[in-house]
CSV table of C-alpha atoms and ligand atoms in Angstrom, one decimal:
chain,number,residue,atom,x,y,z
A,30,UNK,CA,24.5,-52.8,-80.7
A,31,UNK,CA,26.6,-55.3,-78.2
A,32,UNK,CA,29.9,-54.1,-79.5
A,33,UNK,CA,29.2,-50.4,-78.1
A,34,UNK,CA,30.1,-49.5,-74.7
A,35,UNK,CA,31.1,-46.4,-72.8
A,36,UNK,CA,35.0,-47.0,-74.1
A,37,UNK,CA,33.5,-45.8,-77.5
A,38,UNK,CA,32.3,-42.2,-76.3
A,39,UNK,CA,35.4,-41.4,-73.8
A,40,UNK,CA,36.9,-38.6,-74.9
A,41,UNK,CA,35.2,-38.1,-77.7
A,42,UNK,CA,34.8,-34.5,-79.6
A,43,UNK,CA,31.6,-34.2,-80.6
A,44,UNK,CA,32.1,-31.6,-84.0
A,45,UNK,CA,29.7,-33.4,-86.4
A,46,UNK,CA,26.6,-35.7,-86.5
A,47,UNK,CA,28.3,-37.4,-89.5
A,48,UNK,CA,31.2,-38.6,-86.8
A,49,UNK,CA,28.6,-40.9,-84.8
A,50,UNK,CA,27.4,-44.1,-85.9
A,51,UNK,CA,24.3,-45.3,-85.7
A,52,UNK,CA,25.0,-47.6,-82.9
A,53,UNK,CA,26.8,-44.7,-81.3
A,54,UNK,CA,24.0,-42.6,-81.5
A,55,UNK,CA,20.9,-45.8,-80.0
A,56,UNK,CA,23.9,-46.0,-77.3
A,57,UNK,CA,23.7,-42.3,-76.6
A,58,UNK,CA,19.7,-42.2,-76.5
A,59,UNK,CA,20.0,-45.3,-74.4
A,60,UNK,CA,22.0,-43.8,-71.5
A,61,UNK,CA,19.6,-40.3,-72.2
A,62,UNK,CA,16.5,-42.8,-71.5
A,63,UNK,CA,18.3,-44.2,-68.5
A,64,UNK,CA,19.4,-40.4,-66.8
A,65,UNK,CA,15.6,-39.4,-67.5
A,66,UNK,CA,14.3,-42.3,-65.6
A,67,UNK,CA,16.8,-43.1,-62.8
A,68,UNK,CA,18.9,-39.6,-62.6
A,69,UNK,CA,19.9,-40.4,-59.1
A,70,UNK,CA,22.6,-43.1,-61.1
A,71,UNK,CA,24.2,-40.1,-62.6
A,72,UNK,CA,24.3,-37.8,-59.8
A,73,UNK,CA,27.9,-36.3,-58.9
A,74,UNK,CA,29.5,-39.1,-61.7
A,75,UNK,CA,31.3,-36.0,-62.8
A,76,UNK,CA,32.5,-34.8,-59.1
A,77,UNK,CA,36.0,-33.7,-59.9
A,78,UNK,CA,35.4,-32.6,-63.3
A,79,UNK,CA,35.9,-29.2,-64.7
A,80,UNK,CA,34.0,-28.3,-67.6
A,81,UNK,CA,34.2,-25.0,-69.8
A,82,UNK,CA,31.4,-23.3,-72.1
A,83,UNK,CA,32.5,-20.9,-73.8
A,84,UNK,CA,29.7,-19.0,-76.0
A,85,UNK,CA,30.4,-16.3,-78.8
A,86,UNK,CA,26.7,-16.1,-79.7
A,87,UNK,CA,23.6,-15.9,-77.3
A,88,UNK,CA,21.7,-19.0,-76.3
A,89,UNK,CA,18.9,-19.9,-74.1
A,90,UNK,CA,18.4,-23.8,-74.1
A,91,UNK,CA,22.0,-25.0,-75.4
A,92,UNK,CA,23.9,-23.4,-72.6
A,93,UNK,CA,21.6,-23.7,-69.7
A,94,UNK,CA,20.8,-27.3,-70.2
A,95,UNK,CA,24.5,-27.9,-70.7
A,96,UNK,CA,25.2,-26.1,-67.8
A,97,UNK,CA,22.6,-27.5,-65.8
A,98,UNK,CA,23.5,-31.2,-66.4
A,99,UNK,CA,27.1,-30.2,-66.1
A,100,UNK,CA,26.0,-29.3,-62.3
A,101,UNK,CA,23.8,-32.5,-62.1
A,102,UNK,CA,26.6,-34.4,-62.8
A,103,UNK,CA,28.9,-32.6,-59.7
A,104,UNK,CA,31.1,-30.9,-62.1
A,105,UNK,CA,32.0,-27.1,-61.9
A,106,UNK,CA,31.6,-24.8,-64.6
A,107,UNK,CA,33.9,-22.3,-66.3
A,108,UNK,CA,33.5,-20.0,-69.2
A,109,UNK,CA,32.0,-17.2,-70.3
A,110,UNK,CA,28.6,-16.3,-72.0
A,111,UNK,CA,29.5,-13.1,-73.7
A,112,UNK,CA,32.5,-12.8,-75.5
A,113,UNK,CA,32.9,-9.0,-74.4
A,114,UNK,CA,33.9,-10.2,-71.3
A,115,UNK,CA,36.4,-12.4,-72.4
A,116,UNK,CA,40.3,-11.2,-73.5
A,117,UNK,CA,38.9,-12.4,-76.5
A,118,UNK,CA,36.6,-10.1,-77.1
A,119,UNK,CA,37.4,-7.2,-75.2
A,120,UNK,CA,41.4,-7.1,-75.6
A,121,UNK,CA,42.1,-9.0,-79.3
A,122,UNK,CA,43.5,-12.2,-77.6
A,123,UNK,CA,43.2,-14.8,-80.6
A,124,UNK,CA,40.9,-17.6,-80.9
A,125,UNK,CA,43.9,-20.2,-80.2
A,126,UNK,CA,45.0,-18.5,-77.0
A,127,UNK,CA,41.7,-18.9,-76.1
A,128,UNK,CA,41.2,-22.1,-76.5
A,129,UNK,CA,44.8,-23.0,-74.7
A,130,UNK,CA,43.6,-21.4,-71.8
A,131,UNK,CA,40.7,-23.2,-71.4
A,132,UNK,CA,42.2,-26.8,-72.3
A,133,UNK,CA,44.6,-25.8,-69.4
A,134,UNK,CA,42.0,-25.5,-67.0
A,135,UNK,CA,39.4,-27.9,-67.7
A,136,UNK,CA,38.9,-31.2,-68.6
A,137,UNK,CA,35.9,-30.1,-71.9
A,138,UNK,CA,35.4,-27.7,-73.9
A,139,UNK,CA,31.6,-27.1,-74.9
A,140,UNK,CA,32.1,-23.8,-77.9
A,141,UNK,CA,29.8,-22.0,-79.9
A,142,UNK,CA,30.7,-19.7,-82.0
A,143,UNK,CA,29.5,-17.9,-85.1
A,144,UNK,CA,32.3,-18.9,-87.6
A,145,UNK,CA,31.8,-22.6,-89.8
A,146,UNK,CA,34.4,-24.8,-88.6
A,147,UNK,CA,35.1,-23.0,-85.4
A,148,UNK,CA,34.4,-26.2,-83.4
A,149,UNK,CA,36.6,-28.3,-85.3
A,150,UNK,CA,39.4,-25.5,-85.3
A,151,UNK,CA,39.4,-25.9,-81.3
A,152,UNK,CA,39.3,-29.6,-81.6
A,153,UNK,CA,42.6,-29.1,-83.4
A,154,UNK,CA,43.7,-26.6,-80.6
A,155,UNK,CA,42.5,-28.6,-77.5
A,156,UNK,CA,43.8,-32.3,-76.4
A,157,UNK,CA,40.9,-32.0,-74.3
A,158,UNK,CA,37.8,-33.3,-75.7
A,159,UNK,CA,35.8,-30.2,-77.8
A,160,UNK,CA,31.6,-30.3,-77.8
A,161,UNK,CA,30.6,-28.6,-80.6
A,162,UNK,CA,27.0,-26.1,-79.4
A,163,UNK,CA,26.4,-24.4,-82.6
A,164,UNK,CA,29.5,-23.3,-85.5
A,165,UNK,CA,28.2,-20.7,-87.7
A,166,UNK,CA,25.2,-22.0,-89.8
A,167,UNK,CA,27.2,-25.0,-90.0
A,168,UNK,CA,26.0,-27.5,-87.5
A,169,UNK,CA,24.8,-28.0,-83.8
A,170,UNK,CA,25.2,-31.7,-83.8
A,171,UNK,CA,24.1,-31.7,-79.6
A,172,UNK,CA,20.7,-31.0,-80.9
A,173,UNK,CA,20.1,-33.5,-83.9
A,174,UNK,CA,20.9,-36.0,-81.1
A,175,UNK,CA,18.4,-34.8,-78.8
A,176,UNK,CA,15.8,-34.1,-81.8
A,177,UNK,CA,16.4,-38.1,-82.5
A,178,UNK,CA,16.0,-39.1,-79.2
A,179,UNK,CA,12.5,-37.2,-79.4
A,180,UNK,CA,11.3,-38.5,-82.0
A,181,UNK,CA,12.3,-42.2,-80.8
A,182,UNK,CA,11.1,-41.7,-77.7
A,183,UNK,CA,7.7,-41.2,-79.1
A,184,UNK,CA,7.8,-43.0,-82.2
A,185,UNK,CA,9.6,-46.5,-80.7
A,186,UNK,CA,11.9,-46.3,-84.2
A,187,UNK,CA,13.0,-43.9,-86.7
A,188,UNK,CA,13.3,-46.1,-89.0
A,189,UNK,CA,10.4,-45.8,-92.0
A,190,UNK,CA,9.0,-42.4,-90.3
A,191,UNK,CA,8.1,-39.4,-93.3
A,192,UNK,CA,10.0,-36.2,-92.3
A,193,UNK,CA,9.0,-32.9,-93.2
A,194,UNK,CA,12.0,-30.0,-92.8
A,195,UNK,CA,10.2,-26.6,-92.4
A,196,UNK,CA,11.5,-23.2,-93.0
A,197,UNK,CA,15.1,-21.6,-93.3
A,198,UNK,CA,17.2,-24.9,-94.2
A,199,UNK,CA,19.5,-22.7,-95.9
A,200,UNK,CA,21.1,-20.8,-92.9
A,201,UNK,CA,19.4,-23.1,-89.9
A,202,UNK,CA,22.7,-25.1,-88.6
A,203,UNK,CA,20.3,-27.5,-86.9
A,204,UNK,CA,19.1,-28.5,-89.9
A,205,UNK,CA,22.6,-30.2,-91.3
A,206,UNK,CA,23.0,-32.0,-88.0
A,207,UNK,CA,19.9,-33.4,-88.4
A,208,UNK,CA,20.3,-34.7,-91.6
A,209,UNK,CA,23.4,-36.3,-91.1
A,210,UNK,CA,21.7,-37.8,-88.0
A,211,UNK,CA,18.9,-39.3,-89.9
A,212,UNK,CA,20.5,-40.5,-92.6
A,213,UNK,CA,21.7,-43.4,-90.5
A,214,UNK,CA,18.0,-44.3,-91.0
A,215,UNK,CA,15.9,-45.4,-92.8
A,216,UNK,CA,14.2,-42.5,-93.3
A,217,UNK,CA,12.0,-40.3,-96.3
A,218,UNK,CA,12.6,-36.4,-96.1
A,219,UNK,CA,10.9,-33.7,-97.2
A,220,UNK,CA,12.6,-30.2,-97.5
A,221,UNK,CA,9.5,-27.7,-97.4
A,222,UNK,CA,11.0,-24.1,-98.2
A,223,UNK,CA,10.9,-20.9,-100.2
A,224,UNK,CA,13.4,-21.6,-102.7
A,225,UNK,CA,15.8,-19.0,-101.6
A,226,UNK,CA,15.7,-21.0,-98.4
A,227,UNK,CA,15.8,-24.5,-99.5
A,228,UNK,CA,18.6,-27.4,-98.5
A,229,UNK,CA,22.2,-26.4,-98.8
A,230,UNK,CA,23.6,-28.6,-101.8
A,231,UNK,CA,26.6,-30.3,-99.5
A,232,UNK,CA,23.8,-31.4,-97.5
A,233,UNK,CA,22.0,-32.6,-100.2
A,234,UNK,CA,24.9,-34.6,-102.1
A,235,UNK,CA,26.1,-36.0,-98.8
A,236,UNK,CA,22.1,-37.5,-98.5
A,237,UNK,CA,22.5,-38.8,-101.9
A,238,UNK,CA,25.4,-40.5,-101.4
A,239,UNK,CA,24.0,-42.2,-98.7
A,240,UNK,CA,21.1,-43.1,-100.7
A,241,UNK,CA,17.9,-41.4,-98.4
A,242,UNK,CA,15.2,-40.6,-100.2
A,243,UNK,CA,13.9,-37.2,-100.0
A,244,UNK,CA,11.8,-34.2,-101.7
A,245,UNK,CA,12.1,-30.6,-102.2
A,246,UNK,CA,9.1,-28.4,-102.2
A,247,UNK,CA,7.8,-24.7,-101.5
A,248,UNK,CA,4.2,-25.8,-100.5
A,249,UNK,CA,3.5,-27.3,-96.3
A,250,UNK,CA,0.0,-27.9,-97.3
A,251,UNK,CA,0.9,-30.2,-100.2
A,252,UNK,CA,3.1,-32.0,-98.1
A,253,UNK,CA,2.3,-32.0,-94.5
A,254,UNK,CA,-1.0,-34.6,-94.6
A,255,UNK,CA,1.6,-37.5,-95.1
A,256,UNK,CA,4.3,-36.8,-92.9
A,257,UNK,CA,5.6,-38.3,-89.2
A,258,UNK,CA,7.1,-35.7,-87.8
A,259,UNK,CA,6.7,-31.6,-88.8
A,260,UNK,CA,10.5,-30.3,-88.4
A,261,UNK,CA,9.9,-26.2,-87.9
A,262,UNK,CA,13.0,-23.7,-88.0
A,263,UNK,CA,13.2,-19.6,-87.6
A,264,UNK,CA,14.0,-17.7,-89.8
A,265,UNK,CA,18.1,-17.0,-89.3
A,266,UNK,CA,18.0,-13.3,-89.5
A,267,UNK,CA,21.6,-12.2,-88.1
A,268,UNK,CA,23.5,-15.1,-90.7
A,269,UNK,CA,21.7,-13.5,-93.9
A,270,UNK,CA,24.0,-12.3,-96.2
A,271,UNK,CA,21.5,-9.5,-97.7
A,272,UNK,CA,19.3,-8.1,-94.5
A,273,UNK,CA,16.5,-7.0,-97.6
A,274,UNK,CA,16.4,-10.5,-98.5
A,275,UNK,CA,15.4,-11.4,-95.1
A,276,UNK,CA,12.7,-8.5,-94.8
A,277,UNK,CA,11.3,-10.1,-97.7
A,278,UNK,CA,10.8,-13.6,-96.6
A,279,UNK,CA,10.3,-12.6,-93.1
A,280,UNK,CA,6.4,-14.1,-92.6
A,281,UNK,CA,6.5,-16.4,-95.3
A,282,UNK,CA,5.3,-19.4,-93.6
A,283,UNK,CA,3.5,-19.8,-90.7
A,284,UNK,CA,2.3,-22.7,-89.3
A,285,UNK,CA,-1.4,-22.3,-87.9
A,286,UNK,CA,-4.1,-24.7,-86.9
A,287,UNK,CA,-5.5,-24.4,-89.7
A,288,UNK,CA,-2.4,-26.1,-91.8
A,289,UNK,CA,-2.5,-29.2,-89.5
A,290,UNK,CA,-6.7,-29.9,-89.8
A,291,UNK,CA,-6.1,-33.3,-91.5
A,292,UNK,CA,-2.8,-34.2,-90.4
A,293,UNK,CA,-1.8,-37.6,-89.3
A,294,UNK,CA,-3.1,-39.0,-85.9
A,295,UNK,CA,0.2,-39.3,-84.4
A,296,UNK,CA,2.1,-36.9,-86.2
A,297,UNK,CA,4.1,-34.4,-84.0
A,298,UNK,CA,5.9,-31.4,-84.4
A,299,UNK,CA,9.4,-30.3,-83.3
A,300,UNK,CA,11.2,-26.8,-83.5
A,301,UNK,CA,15.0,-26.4,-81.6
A,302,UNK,CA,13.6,-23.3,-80.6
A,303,UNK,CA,13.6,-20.1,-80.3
A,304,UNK,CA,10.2,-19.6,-82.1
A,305,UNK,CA,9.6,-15.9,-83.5
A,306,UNK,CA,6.1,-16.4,-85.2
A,307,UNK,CA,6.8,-19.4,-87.2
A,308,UNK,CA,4.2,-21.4,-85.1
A,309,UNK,CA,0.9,-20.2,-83.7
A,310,UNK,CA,1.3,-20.1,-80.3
A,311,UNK,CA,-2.6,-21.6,-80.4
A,312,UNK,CA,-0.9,-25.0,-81.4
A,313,UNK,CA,1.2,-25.7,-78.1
A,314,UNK,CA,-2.1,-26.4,-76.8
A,315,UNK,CA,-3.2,-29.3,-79.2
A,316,UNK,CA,-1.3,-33.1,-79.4
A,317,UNK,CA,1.0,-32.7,-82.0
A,318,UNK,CA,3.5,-30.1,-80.2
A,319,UNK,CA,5.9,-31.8,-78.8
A,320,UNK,CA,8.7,-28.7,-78.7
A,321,UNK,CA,8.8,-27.7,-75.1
A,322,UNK,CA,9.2,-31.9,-74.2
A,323,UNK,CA,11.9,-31.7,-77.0
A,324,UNK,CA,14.1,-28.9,-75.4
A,325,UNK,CA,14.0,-31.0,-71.8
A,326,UNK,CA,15.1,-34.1,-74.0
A,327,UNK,CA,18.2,-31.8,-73.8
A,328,UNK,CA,19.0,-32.6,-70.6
A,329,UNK,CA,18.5,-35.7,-70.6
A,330,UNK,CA,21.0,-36.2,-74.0
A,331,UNK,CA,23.6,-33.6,-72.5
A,332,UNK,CA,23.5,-35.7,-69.1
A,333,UNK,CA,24.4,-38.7,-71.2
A,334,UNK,CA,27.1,-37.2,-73.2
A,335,UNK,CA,29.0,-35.4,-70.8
A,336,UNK,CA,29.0,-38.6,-69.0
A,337,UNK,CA,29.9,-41.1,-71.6
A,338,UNK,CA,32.7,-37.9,-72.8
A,339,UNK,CA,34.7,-37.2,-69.1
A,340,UNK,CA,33.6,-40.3,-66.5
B,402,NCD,C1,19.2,-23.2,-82.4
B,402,NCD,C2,20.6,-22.7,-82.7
B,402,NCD,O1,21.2,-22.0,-81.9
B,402,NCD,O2,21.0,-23.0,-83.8
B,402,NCD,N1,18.8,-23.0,-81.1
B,402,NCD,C3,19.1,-24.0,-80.2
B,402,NCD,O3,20.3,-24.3,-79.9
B,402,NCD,N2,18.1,-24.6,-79.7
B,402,NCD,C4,18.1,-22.7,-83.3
B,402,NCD,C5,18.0,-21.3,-83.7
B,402,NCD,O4,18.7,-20.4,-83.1
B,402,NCD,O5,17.1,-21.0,-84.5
């Protein structure tokens, strides 16, 4: 890890989870440890620093914890959270002139936007460094990196943990991240899904090229006794392409107290959140949920990154 440093990360787009290595990523989740403990080190780092969000689909977590950070850090925030406000949305200005204005008057771009490869597409746009927060059902590579430094921070290692991916892996873009993330582990995985929901196959031929191990399944109780770390995802309901489709799986897994009876002592369970009714809300109460600790982990990663990015 000795060869990383902060020279790495400067002005660095963050588009994928493939693009970071794995001593990128221990680098990142060490500054992210160090901004949780000793936050007064970071405070106003970012003092002169102008950063944009600009979000063509809601959010809750992803933009206020950017945003928050962003303000932790002494920077001031531009941008807009509904497109109809924007020229973009409310006058046909183009997704390029868009971008140019806000490279012009910032110094980062953090975009989400429904479209795969939108993030990328600005990267190509900006000279200023682009943050991928969510492209389509793509990827949301922000949140594997905070999903990781969950589970390290509770687990010590990644490496050797049994990983169980619950629910709409097809249309989920935090699912992707994640994978790529992981899969500069040593990891096993375990892809638990109605099959009109399972793993995307790029996703899968890009884990078998790097040689991880994992399973596909239809059945949580067959699976979830031996696993680490319970993975949960919504169901995706505005990327369907056939709405009835949806209807029909809508309720088709659950996770209740009753699935997680003989479940590993230590095992926890994660969700990027928001919930609908995937999870009981009877289990926030018990050990294993770990979902609310996981979206303040976001601060502490987006601290880190915006740092290592613009100081
Ligand atoms: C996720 C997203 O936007 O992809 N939310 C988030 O950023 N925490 C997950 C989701 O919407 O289901």
């Amino acid at each position: 890890m000795g060869s990383i440093n902060k020279e790495n990360l400067k002005n660095r787009d963050v588009i994928s989870a493939k693009d970071f290595s794995r001593e990128e990523l221990e680098f990142i989740f060490d500054i992210s440890k160090e901004v949780k403990e000793k936050p007064e080190r970071f405070r106003n780092s970012l003092k002169d620093k102008i950063i944009s969000m600009i979000f063509f689909e809601p959010s809750t977590r992803t933009y206020q914890s950017f945003q928050t950070s962003a303000k932790s850090l002494g920077s001031d925030v531009i941008g807009f959270a509904e497109p109809n406000s924007s020229s973009y949305g409310g006058k046909g200005e183009s997704f390029h002139d868009t971008i140019r204005i806000f490279e012009n008057y910032s110094d980062c771009i953090i975009i989400r936007h429904p479209a795969a490869g939108s993030a990328k597409f600005a990267a190509e746009i900006s000279k200023k460094p682009v943050i991928n927060a969510g492209s389509g059902f793509q990827e949301h590579p922000t949140q594997a990196m905070l999903d990781l430094f969950t589970i390290k921070s509770e687990f010590g290692e990644i490496d050797t943990l049994n990983i169980g991916l619950v629910g709409d892996l097809r249309y989920g873009r935090t699912i992707p991240s994640l994978c790529y993330a992981l899969s500069k582990f040593d990891v096993q995985l375990n892809f638990i899904a109605p099959d009109t929901l399972q793993i995307r196959p790029e996703v899968e031929e890009f884990l078998a090229s790097k040689s991880i191990s994992f399973s596909k399944q239809s059945d949580l109780n067959k699976a979830i006794n031996d696993l680490d770390v319970l993975y949960v995802t919504r169901l995706q309901k505005e990327r369907f392409v056939d709405p009835t489709e949806y209807l029909k799986l809508k309720g088709s897994y659950r996770i209740t107290l009753d699935n997680i009876k003989n479940v590993k002592e230590g095992m926890i369970i994660l969700h990027p959140l928001p919930r609908v009714d995937e999870i009981s809300s009877d289990i926030d109460n018990t050990k294993f949920a770990k979902y609310f600790e996981q979206a303040r982990n976001g601060l502490f990663v987006r601290t880190a990154l915006l740092n290592l990015i613009l100081s």
